[in-house]
C-alpha positions as a printed Julia matrix, in Angstrom:
293×3 Matrix{Float64}:
   0.0    0.0     0.0
   1.33   3.43   -0.92
   0.07   7.01   -0.98
  -0.57   7.07   -4.73
  -2.75   3.97   -4.48
  -4.77   5.69   -1.77
  -5.09   8.87   -3.84
  -6.37   6.81   -6.77
  -8.87   5.05   -4.5
 -10.15   8.31   -2.98
 -10.46  10.03   -6.35
 -12.39   7.12   -7.86
 -14.56   6.96   -4.72
 -15.37  10.65   -5.13
 -16.03  10.61   -8.87
 -17.25   7.0    -9.25
 -15.6    7.17  -12.65
 -12.17   5.73  -13.51
 -11.68   7.97  -16.58
 -12.54  11.14  -14.66
 -10.29  10.09  -11.77
  -7.41   9.54  -14.21
  -7.98  12.97  -15.68
  -7.87  14.63  -12.24
  -4.71  12.72  -11.3
  -3.06  13.46  -14.69
  -2.39   9.78  -15.39
  -3.91   7.21  -17.76
  -7.02   5.24  -16.93
  -5.13   1.88  -17.03
  -2.7    3.3   -14.48
  -5.56   4.1   -12.09
  -7.08   0.66  -12.64
  -3.74  -0.99  -11.94
  -3.28   0.96   -8.7
  -6.78   0.06   -7.49
  -6.25  -3.64   -8.26
  -2.89  -3.57   -6.45
  -4.5   -1.93   -3.41
  -7.3   -4.5    -3.37
  -4.74  -7.31   -3.43
  -2.89  -5.72   -0.49
  -6.11  -5.4     1.51
  -7.54  -8.71    0.28
 -10.94  -7.08   -0.34
 -12.9   -5.63   -3.26
 -13.27  -1.84   -2.97
 -15.51  -1.22   -6.0
 -18.3   -2.95   -7.84
 -17.6   -2.13  -11.47
 -19.81  -2.83  -14.47
 -19.82  -1.44  -18.01
 -22.35   1.16  -16.88
 -21.45   2.1   -13.31
 -18.9    2.12  -10.52
 -20.02   1.71   -6.91
 -18.22   1.38   -3.6
 -18.47  -1.95   -1.85
 -19.23  -2.03    1.88
 -15.5   -2.6     2.47
 -14.74   0.39    0.25
 -17.04   2.65    2.28
 -15.39   1.48    5.52
 -11.92   2.05    4.09
 -12.52   5.68    3.0
 -11.94   7.12    6.48
  -8.66   5.24    6.95
  -7.44   6.22    3.5
  -8.17   9.91    4.13
  -6.34   9.79    7.46
  -3.27   8.11    5.97
  -3.08  10.54    3.03
  -3.55  13.57    5.31
  -0.81  12.35    7.64
   1.53  11.79    4.7
   0.86  15.25    3.3
   1.43  16.91    6.68
   4.73  15.07    7.02
   5.91  16.31    3.61
   4.76  19.9     4.2
   6.69  20.01    7.47
   9.95  20.1     5.5
   8.88  22.34    2.62
   9.88  25.52    4.48
  13.67  25.84    4.85
  13.12  27.89    8.01
  11.77  24.76    9.7
  15.34  23.51    9.91
  15.89  26.19   12.57
  13.28  24.7    14.91
  14.58  23.97   18.41
  13.05  21.52   20.83
  13.08  21.23   24.61
  11.58  18.04   26.01
  10.52  17.98   29.65
   9.29  14.88   31.47
   7.43  14.45   34.74
   5.07  11.95   36.34
   2.25  14.37   37.23
   0.56  17.26   35.41
   0.61  19.22   38.64
   4.41  19.4    38.39
   4.01  21.5    35.25
   1.83  24.26   36.69
   4.72  26.68   37.29
   6.1   26.34   33.75
   4.06  28.94   31.78
   6.01  32.06   32.89
   9.33  30.26   32.45
   8.42  29.02   28.98
   7.08  32.45   28.02
  10.43  33.98   28.93
  12.33  31.21   27.17
  10.38  31.42   23.91
  11.01  35.16   23.74
  14.7   34.35   23.62
  14.22  31.4    21.26
  11.28  32.22   18.92
  11.66  28.88   17.1
  11.55  26.85   20.32
   8.95  24.08   20.5
   8.57  22.78   24.08
   7.47  19.17   24.42
   5.91  18.08   27.7
   5.69  14.4    28.6
   3.7   13.06   31.56
   4.9    9.51   32.05
   4.35   6.82   34.73
   7.13   6.4    37.28
   8.25   3.05   35.85
   9.26   4.62   32.52
  10.19   8.18   33.46
  13.93   7.91   33.98
  14.31   5.55   31.05
  13.31   8.48   28.81
  16.21  10.5    30.18
  18.68   7.64   29.82
  17.64   7.14   26.2
  17.77  10.92   25.44
  14.03  11.09   24.72
  13.74  14.03   27.14
  16.21  16.77   28.05
  15.19  16.91   31.7
  12.82  15.46   34.28
  11.03  17.62   36.83
  10.13  16.15   40.22
  11.18  15.47   43.77
  14.68  14.28   44.52
  14.85  10.52   44.53
  16.37   8.58   47.46
  20.07   7.85   47.22
  19.25   4.16   46.92
  17.76   4.81   43.49
  20.62   5.08   41.05
  19.87   7.66   38.37
  22.44   8.33   35.67
  21.93  12.09   35.68
  22.74  15.27   37.59
  20.21  16.81   39.95
  19.61  20.52   40.54
  17.3   21.76   43.29
  14.69  24.44   42.57
  13.15  24.73   46.02
  12.71  23.17   49.43
   9.05  22.24   49.74
   7.25  21.89   53.1
   5.11  18.83   53.78
   1.74  19.97   55.06
  -1.58  18.57   56.23
  -4.41  19.39   53.81
  -7.9   19.48   55.29
 -11.32  21.07   54.73
 -11.76  24.67   55.84
 -14.4   23.67   58.38
 -12.27  20.96   60.0
 -11.53  21.47   63.74
  -7.77  21.43   63.08
  -8.0   24.07   60.31
  -7.54  26.94   62.78
  -4.28  25.6    64.23
  -0.89  27.11   63.29
   0.65  23.65   63.14
  -0.27  20.04   63.84
   1.63  16.98   65.04
   1.59  13.49   63.6
  -0.05  12.34   66.85
  -2.99  14.73   66.3
  -3.66  13.15   62.91
  -3.65   9.5    63.99
  -7.43   9.35   64.45
  -8.38  11.22   61.29
  -9.76   9.55   58.2
  -7.08   9.58   55.51
  -7.05  10.47   51.83
  -3.83   8.94   50.54
  -1.83   9.15   47.35
  -0.94   5.81   45.79
   2.44   4.93   47.39
   3.81   4.0    43.98
   3.31   7.63   42.9
   4.29   9.47   46.07
   7.59  10.93   47.28
   9.35   8.71   49.82
   8.82  11.06   52.81
   5.11  11.23   52.02
   4.97   7.43   51.82
   6.68   7.15   55.21
   4.27   9.55   56.94
   1.26   7.9    55.28
   2.54   4.58   56.62
   2.76   5.97   60.15
  -0.78   7.31   59.99
  -2.19   4.08   58.54
  -0.72   1.9    61.29
  -3.52  -0.02   63.0
  -6.24   1.65   60.92
  -9.25  -0.08   59.41
  -9.26  -0.06   55.61
 -12.58   1.81   55.69
 -10.75   4.83   57.18
  -8.46   5.19   54.15
  -9.18   6.46   50.63
  -6.51   5.8    48.02
  -6.11   8.11   45.0
  -4.24   7.88   41.7
  -3.25  11.56   41.55
  -2.69  14.64   43.68
  -5.66  16.32   42.0
  -8.06  13.56   43.1
  -6.59  13.63   46.62
  -7.48  17.33   46.93
 -10.99  16.8    45.57
 -11.76  14.12   48.18
 -10.27  16.24   50.96
 -12.34  19.22   49.86
 -15.4   16.95   49.88
 -14.76  16.23   53.55
 -13.79  12.56   53.26
 -10.63  13.01   55.3
  -7.28  14.75   55.64
  -4.16  14.23   53.57
  -0.4   14.68   53.71
   1.01  16.47   50.68
   3.92  18.65   49.59
   2.71  22.26   49.68
   3.73  22.55   46.03
   0.58  20.64   45.07
  -1.89  23.09   46.59
  -3.13  25.81   44.2
  -4.15  29.06   45.87
  -7.73  28.84   44.59
  -8.35  25.44   46.19
 -10.8   25.76   49.09
  -8.59  23.93   51.58
  -6.6   24.69   54.69
  -2.98  23.58   54.73
  -1.3   23.33   58.1
   2.44  22.79   58.71
   3.38  19.54   60.43
   5.71  19.85   63.39
   9.13  18.13   63.18
   8.73  17.14   59.52
  11.56  18.21   57.22
  11.1   19.98   53.9
  11.74  17.94   50.75
  13.78  18.85   47.67
  12.06  19.63   44.38
  14.09  20.13   41.22
  15.09  18.45   38.0
  17.36  15.77   36.62
  19.37  16.27   33.45
  22.3   14.61   31.71
  24.1   17.56   30.12
  23.57  21.13   28.96
  26.4   20.94   26.44
  25.12  22.01   23.03
  21.66  22.69   24.43
  21.35  26.44   24.97
  17.55  26.41   25.64
  18.02  23.88   28.44
  20.83  25.92   29.96
  18.71  29.08   29.91
  15.68  27.23   31.19
  17.68  26.16   34.23
  18.85  29.74   34.76
  15.3   31.11   34.53
  14.12  28.58   37.1
  16.16  30.38   39.77
  13.63  33.22   39.69
  10.62  30.91   39.74
   8.43  31.11   42.86
   6.89  27.67   43.37
   5.25  28.17   46.75
């Protein structure tokens, strides 16, 4: 199957006339017939019912029209992409993370960066934990944004910190603890819990969640796949949660209370090298002025 075969098929399907299709394609009628027959052999179906008086699409032909249009359109877009010599000047910056919420501070940084590099095309990849660092190792992304991994996890990349992020208790505004200036782990041991999936949480969060879950009935715990769903359930009054303050947007109707004797955690990015990658180098410089909290 090739693009010309598909063009012949679509033109005949539109005109229902092999001679007219050949005229539009500026080829001979036998050439169109040959291309259609070759396509039918590739697909192992008949696309047209042809008599001496008429040409009609078969049921298979009608089904195939959508696919043929999609393939031809994709092929044409791919060719047009390289028609403009200026496209060779395009620059790309690929950023990976495991949660969309990690990207919320990027707009002002990217705005500043694209003013310096008008041909820059940022690419943002949200990838599950299991595959995230493989992208960096295989040079599919230039950097990964997230919390610093434990030293036991060997990552073949450099790490640069953006900010120290407090771990806080998130709870509804009408919760009895919402008026306190800080809370202790002991004060939270009887609260219902809204928990982030341990496979997707930073190690300090996992440790504190484990402490709070100790001896609890399963009915007292709600497990969530993302930080966004955690905050929705907390706002709905189903329980309290332990989160990095980074995850709490200002417009969320929640109280966030510092937890006594809990250390801040490091948030930043992993990268392999800035050599030959000026946008990445400038991106890292611009991040110094970024206010995450």
